[in-house]
PDB file of N, CA and C in Angstrom:
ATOM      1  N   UNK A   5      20.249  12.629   2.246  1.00 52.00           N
ATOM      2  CA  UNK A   5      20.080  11.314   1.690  1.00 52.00           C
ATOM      3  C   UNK A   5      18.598  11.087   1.392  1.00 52.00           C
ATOM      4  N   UNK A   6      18.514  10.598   0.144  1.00 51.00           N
ATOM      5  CA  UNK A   6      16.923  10.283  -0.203  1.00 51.00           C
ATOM      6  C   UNK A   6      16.424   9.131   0.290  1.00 51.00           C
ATOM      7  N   UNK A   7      14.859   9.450   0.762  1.00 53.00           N
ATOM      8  CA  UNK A   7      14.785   7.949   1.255  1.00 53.00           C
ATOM      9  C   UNK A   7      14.797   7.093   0.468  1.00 53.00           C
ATOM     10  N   UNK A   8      14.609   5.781   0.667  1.00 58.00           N
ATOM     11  CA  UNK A   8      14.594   4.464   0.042  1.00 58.00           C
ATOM     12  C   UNK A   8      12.891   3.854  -0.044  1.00 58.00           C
ATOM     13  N   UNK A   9      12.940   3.429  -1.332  1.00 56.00           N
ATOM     14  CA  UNK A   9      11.036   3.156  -1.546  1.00 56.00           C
ATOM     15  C   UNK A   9      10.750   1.888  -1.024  1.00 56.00           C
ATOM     16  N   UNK A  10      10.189   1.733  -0.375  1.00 58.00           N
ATOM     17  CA  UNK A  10       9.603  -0.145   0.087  1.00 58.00           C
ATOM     18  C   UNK A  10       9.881  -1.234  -1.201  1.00 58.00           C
ATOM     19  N   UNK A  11      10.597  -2.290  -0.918  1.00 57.00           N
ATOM     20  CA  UNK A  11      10.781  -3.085  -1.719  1.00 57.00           C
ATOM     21  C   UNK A  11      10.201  -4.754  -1.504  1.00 57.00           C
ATOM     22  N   UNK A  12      10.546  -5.228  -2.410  1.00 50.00           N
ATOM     23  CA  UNK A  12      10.184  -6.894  -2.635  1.00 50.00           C
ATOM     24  C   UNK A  12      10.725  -7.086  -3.146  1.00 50.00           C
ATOM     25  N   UNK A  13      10.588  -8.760  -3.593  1.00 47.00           N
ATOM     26  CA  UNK A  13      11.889  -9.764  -3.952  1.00 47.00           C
ATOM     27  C   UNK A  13      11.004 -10.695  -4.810  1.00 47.00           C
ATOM     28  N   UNK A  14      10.886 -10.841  -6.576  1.00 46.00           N
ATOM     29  CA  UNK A  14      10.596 -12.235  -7.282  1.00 46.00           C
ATOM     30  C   UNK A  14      11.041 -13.122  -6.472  1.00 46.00           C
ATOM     31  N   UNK A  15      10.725 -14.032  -7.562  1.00 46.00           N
ATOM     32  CA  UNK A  15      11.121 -15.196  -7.450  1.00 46.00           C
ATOM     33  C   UNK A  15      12.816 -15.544  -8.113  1.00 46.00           C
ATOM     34  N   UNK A  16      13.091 -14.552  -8.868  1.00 42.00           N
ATOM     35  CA  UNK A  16      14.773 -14.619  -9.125  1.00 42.00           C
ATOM     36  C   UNK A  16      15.658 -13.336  -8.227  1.00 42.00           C
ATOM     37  N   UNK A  17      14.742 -13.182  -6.760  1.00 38.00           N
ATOM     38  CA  UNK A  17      15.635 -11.887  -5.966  1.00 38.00           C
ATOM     39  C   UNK A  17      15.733 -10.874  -6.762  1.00 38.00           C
ATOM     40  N   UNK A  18      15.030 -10.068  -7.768  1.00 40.00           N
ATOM     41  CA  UNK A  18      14.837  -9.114  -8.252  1.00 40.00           C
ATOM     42  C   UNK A  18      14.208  -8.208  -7.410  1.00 40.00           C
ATOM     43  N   UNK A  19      14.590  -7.061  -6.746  1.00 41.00           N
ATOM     44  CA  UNK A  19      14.012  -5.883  -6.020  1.00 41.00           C
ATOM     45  C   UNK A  19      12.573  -5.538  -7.199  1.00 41.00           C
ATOM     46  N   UNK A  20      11.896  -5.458  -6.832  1.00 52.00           N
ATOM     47  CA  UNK A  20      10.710  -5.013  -7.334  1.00 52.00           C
ATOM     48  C   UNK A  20       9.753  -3.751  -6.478  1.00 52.00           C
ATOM     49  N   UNK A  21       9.712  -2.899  -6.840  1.00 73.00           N
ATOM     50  CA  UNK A  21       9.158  -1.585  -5.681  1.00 73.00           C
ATOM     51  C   UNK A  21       7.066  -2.131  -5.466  1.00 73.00           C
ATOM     52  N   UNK A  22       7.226  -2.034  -3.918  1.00 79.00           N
ATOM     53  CA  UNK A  22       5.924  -2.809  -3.323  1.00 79.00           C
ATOM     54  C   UNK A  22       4.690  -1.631  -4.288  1.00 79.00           C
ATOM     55  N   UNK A  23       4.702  -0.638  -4.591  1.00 79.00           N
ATOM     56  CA  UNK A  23       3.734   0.507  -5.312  1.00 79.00           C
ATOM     57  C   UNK A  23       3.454  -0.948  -6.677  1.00 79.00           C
ATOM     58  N   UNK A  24       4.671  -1.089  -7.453  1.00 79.00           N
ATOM     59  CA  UNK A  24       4.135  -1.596  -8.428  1.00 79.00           C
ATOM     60  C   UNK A  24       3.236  -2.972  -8.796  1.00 79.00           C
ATOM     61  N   UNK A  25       3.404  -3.522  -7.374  1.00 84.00           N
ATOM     62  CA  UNK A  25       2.709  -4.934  -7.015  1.00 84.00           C
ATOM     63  C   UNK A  25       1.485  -4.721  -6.637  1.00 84.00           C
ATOM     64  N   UNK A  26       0.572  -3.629  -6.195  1.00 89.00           N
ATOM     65  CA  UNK A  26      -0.585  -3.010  -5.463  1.00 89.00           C
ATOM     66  C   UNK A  26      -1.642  -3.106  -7.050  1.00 89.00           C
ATOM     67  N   UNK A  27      -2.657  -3.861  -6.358  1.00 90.00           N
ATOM     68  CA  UNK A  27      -3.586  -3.827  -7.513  1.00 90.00           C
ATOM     69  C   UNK A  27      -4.873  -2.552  -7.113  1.00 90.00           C
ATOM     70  N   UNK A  28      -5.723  -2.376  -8.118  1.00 89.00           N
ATOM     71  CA  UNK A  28      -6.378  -1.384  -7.932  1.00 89.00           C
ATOM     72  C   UNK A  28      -7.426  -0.992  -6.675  1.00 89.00           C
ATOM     73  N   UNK A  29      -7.476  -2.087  -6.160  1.00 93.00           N
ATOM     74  CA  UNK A  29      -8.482  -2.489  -4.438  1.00 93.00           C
ATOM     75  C   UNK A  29      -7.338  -1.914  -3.676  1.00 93.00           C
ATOM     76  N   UNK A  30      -6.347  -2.674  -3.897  1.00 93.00           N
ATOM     77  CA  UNK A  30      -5.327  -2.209  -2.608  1.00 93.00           C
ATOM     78  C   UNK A  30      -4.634  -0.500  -2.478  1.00 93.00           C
ATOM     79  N   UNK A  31      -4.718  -0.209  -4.185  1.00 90.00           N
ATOM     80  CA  UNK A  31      -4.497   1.490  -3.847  1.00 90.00           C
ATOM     81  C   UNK A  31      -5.731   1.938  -3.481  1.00 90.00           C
ATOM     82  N   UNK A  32      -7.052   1.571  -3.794  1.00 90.00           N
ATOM     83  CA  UNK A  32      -7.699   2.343  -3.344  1.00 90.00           C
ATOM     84  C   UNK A  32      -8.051   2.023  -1.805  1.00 90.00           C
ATOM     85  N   UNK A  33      -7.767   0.880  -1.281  1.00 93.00           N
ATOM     86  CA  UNK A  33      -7.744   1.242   0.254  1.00 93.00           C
ATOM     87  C   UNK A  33      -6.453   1.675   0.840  1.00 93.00           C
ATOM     88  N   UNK A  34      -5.368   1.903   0.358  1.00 91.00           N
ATOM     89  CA  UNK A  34      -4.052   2.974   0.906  1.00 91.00           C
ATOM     90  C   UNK A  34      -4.580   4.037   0.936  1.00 91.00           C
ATOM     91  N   UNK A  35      -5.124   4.549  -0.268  1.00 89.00           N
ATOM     92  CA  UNK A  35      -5.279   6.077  -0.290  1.00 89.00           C
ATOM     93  C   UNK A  35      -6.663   6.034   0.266  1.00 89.00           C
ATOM     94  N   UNK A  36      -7.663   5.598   0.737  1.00 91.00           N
ATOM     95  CA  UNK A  36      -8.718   5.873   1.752  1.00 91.00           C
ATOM     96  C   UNK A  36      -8.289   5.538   3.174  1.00 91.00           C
ATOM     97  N   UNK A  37      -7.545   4.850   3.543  1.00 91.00           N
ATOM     98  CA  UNK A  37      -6.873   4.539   4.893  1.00 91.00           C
ATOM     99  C   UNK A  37      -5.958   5.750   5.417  1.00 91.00           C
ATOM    100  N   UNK A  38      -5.467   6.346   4.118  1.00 87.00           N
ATOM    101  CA  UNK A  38      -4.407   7.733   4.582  1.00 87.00           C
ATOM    102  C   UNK A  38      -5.249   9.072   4.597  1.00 87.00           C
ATOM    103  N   UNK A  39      -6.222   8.913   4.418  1.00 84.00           N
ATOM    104  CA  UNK A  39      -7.499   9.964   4.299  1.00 84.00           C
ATOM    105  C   UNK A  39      -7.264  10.717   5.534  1.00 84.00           C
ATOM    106  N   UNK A  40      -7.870  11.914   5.865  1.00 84.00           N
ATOM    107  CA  UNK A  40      -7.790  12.940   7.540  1.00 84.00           C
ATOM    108  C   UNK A  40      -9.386  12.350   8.305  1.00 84.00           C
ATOM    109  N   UNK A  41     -10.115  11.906   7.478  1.00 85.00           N
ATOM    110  CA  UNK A  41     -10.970  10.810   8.115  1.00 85.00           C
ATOM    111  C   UNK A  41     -11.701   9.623   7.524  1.00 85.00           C
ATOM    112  N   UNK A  42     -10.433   8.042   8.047  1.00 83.00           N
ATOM    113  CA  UNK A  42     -11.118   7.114   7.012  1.00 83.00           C
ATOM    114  C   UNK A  42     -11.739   6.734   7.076  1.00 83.00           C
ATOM    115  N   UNK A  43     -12.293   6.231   5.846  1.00 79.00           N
ATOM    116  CA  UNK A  43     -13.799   5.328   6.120  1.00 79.00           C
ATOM    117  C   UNK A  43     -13.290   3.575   5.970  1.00 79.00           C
ATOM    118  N   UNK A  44     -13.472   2.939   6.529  1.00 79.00           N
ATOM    119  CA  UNK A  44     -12.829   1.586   6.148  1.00 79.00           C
ATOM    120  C   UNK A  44     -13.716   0.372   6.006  1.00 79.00           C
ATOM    121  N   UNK A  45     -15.018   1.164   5.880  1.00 81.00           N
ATOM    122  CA  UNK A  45     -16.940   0.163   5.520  1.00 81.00           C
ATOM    123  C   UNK A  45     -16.382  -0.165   4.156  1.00 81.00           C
ATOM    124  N   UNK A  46     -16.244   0.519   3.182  1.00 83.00           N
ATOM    125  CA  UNK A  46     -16.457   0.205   1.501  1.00 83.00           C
ATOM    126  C   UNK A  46     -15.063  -0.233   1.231  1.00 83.00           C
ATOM    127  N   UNK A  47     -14.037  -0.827   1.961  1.00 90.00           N
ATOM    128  CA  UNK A  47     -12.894  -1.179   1.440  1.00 90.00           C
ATOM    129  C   UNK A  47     -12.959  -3.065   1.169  1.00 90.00           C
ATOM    130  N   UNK A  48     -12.029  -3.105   0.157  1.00 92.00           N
ATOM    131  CA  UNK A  48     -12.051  -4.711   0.272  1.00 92.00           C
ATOM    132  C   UNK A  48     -11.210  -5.245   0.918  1.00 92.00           C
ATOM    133  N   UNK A  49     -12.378  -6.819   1.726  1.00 93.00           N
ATOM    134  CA  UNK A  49     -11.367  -7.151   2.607  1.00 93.00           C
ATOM    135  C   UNK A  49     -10.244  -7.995   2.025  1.00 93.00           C
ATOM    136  N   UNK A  50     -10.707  -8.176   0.869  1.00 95.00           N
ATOM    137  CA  UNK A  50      -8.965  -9.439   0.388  1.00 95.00           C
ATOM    138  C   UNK A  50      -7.902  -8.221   0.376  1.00 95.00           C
ATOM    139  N   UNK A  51      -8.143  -7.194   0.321  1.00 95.00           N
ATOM    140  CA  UNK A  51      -6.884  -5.854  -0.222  1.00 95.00           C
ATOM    141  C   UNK A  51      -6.236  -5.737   0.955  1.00 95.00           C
ATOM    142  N   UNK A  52      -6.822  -5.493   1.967  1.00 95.00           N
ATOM    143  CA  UNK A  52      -7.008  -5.299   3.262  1.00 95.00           C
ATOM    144  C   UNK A  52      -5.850  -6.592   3.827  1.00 95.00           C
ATOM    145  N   UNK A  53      -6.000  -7.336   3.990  1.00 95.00           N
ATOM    146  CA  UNK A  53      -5.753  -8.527   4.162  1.00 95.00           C
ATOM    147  C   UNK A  53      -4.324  -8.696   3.758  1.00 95.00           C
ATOM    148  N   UNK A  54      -4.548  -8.425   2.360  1.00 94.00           N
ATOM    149  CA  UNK A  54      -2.823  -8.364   1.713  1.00 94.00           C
ATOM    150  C   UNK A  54      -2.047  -7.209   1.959  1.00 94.00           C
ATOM    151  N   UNK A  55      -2.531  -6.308   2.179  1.00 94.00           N
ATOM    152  CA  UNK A  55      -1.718  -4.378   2.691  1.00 94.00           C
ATOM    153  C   UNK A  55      -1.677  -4.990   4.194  1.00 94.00           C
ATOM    154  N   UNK A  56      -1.990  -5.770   4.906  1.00 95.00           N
ATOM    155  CA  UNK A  56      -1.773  -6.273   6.074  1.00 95.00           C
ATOM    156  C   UNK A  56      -0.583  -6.931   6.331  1.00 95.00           C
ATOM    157  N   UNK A  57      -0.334  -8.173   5.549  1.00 93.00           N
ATOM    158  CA  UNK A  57       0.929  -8.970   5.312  1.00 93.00           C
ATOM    159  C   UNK A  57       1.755  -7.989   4.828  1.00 93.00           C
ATOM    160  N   UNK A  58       1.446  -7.194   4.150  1.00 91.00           N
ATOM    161  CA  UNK A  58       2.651  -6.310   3.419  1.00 91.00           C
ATOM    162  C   UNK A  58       3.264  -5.531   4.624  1.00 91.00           C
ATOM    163  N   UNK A  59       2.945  -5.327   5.901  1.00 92.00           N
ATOM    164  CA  UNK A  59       3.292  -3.888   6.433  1.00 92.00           C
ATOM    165  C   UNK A  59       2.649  -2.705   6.095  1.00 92.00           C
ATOM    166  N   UNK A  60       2.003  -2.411   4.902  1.00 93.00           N
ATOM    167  CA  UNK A  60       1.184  -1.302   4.904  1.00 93.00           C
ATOM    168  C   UNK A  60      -0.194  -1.029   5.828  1.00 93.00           C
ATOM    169  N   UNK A  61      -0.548  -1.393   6.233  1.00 95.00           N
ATOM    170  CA  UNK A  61      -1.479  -1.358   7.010  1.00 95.00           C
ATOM    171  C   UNK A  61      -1.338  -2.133   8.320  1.00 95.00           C
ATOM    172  N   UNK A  62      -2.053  -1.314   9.451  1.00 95.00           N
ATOM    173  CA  UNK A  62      -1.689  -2.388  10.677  1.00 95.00           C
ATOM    174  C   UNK A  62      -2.889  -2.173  11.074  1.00 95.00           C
ATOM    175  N   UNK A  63      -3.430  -3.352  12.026  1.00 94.00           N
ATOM    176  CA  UNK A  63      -4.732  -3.159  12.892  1.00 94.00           C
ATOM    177  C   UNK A  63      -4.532  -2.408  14.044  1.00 94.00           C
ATOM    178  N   UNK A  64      -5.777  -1.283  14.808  1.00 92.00           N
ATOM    179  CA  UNK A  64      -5.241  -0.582  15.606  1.00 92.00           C
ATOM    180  C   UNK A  64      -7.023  -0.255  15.986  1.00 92.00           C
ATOM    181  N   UNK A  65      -7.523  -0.534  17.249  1.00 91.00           N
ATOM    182  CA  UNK A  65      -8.668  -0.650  17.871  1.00 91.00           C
ATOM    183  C   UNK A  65      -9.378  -1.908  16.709  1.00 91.00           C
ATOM    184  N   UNK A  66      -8.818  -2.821  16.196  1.00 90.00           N
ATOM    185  CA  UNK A  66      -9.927  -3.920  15.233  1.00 90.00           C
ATOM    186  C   UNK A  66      -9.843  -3.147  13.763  1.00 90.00           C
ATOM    187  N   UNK A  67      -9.177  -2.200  13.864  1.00 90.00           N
ATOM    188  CA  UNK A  67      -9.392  -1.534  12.779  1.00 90.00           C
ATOM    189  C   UNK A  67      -8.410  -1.136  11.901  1.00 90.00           C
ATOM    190  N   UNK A  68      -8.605  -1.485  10.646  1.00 93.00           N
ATOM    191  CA  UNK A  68      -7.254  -1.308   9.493  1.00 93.00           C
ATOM    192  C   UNK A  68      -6.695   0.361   9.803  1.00 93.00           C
ATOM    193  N   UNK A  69      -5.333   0.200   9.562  1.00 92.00           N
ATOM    194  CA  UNK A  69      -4.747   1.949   9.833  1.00 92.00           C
ATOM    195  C   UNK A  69      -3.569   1.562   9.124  1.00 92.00           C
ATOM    196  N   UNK A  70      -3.010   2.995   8.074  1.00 92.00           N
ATOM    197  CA  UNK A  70      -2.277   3.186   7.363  1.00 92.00           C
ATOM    198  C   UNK A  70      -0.554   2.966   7.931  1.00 92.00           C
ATOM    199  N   UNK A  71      -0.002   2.479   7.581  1.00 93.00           N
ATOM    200  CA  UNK A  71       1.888   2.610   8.513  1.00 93.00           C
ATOM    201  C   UNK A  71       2.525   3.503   8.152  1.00 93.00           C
ATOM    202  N   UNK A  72       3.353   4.043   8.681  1.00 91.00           N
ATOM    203  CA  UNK A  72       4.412   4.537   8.031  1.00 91.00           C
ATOM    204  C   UNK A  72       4.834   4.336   6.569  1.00 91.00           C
ATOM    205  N   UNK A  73       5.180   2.762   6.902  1.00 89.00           N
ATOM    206  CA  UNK A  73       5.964   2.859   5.247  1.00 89.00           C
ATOM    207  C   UNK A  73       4.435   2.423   4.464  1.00 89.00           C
ATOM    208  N   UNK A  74       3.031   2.401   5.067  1.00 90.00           N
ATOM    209  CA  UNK A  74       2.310   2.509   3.547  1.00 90.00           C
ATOM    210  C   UNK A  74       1.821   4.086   3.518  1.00 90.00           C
ATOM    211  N   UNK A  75       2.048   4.599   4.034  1.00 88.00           N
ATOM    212  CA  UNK A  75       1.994   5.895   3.646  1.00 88.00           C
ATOM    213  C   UNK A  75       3.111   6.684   2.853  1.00 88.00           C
ATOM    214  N   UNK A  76       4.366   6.152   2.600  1.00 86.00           N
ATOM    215  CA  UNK A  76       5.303   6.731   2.144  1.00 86.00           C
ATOM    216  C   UNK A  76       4.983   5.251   0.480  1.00 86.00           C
ATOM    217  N   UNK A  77       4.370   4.589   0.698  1.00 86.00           N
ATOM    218  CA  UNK A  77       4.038   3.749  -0.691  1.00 86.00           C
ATOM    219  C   UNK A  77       3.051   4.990  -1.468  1.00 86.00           C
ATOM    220  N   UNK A  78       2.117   5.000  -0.720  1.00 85.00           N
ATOM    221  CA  UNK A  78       1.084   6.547  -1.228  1.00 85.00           C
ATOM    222  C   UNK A  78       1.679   7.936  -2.343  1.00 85.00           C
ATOM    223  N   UNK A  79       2.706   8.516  -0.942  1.00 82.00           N
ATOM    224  CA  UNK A  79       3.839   9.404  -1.529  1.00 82.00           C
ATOM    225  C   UNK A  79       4.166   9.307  -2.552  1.00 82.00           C
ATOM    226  N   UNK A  80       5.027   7.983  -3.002  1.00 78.00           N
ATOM    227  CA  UNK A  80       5.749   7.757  -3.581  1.00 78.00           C
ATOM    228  C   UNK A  80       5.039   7.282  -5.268  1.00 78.00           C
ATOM    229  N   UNK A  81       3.702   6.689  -4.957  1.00 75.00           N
ATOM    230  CA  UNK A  81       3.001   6.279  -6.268  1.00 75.00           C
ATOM    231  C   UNK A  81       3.513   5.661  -6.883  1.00 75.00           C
ATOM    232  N   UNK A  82       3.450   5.045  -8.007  1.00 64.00           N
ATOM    233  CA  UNK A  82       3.770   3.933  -9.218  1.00 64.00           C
ATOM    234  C   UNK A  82       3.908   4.339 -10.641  1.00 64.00           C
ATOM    235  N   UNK A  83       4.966   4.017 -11.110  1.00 59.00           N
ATOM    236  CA  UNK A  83       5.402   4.505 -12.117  1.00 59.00           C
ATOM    237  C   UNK A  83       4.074   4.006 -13.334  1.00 59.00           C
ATOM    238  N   UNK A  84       3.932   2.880 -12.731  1.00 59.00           N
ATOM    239  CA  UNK A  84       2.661   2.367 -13.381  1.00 59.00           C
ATOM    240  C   UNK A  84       1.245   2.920 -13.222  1.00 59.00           C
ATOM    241  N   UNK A  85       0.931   3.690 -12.493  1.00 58.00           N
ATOM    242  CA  UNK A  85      -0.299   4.141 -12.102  1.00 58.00           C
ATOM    243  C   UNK A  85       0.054   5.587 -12.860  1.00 58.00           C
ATOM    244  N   UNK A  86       1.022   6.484 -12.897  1.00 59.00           N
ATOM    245  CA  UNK A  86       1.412   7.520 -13.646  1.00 59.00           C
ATOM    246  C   UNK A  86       0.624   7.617 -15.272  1.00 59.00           C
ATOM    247  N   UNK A  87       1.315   6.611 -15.568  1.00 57.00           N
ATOM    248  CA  UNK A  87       0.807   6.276 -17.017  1.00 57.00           C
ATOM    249  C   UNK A  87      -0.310   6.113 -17.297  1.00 57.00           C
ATOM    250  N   UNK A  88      -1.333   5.684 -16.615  1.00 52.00           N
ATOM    251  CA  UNK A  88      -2.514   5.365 -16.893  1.00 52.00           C
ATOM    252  C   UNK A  88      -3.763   6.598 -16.873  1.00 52.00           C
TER     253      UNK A  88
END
């Protein structure tokens, strides 16, 4: 069974995949947070903040750290970020 991609909900309950809602601050602190050693000085804190509420990120010693499911947001990438 394949996994299932992190989702969200409009405002008309439309599933919307959480990758395609991530603006360019917030991928770039996923993919520096999933790093083998992150740096989390040059990240922004509004991104931060919102990958927080999302579940992608959790605090862990004061300090932002990647989750599970935002690491499988990473994986998984954006159909929208593809294109570009």
């Amino acid at each position: 069974m394949a996994p299932t991609r992190p989702r969200v909900f409009n405002g008309a309950m439309q599933p919307i995949d959480i990758a395609d809602t991530l603006d360019r601050f917030q991928w770039d602190a996923l993919r520096a947070l999933g790093a083998p050693s992150p740096d989390s000085s040059r990240l922004c804190g509004a991104a931060v903040e919102q990958l927080l509420r999302s579940d992608l990120l959790e605090l862990r010693d004061d300090r932002p750290s990647i989750t599970p499911k935002g690491r499988q947001v990473v994986v998984c990438g954006s159909p929208r970020l593809w294109n570009s």
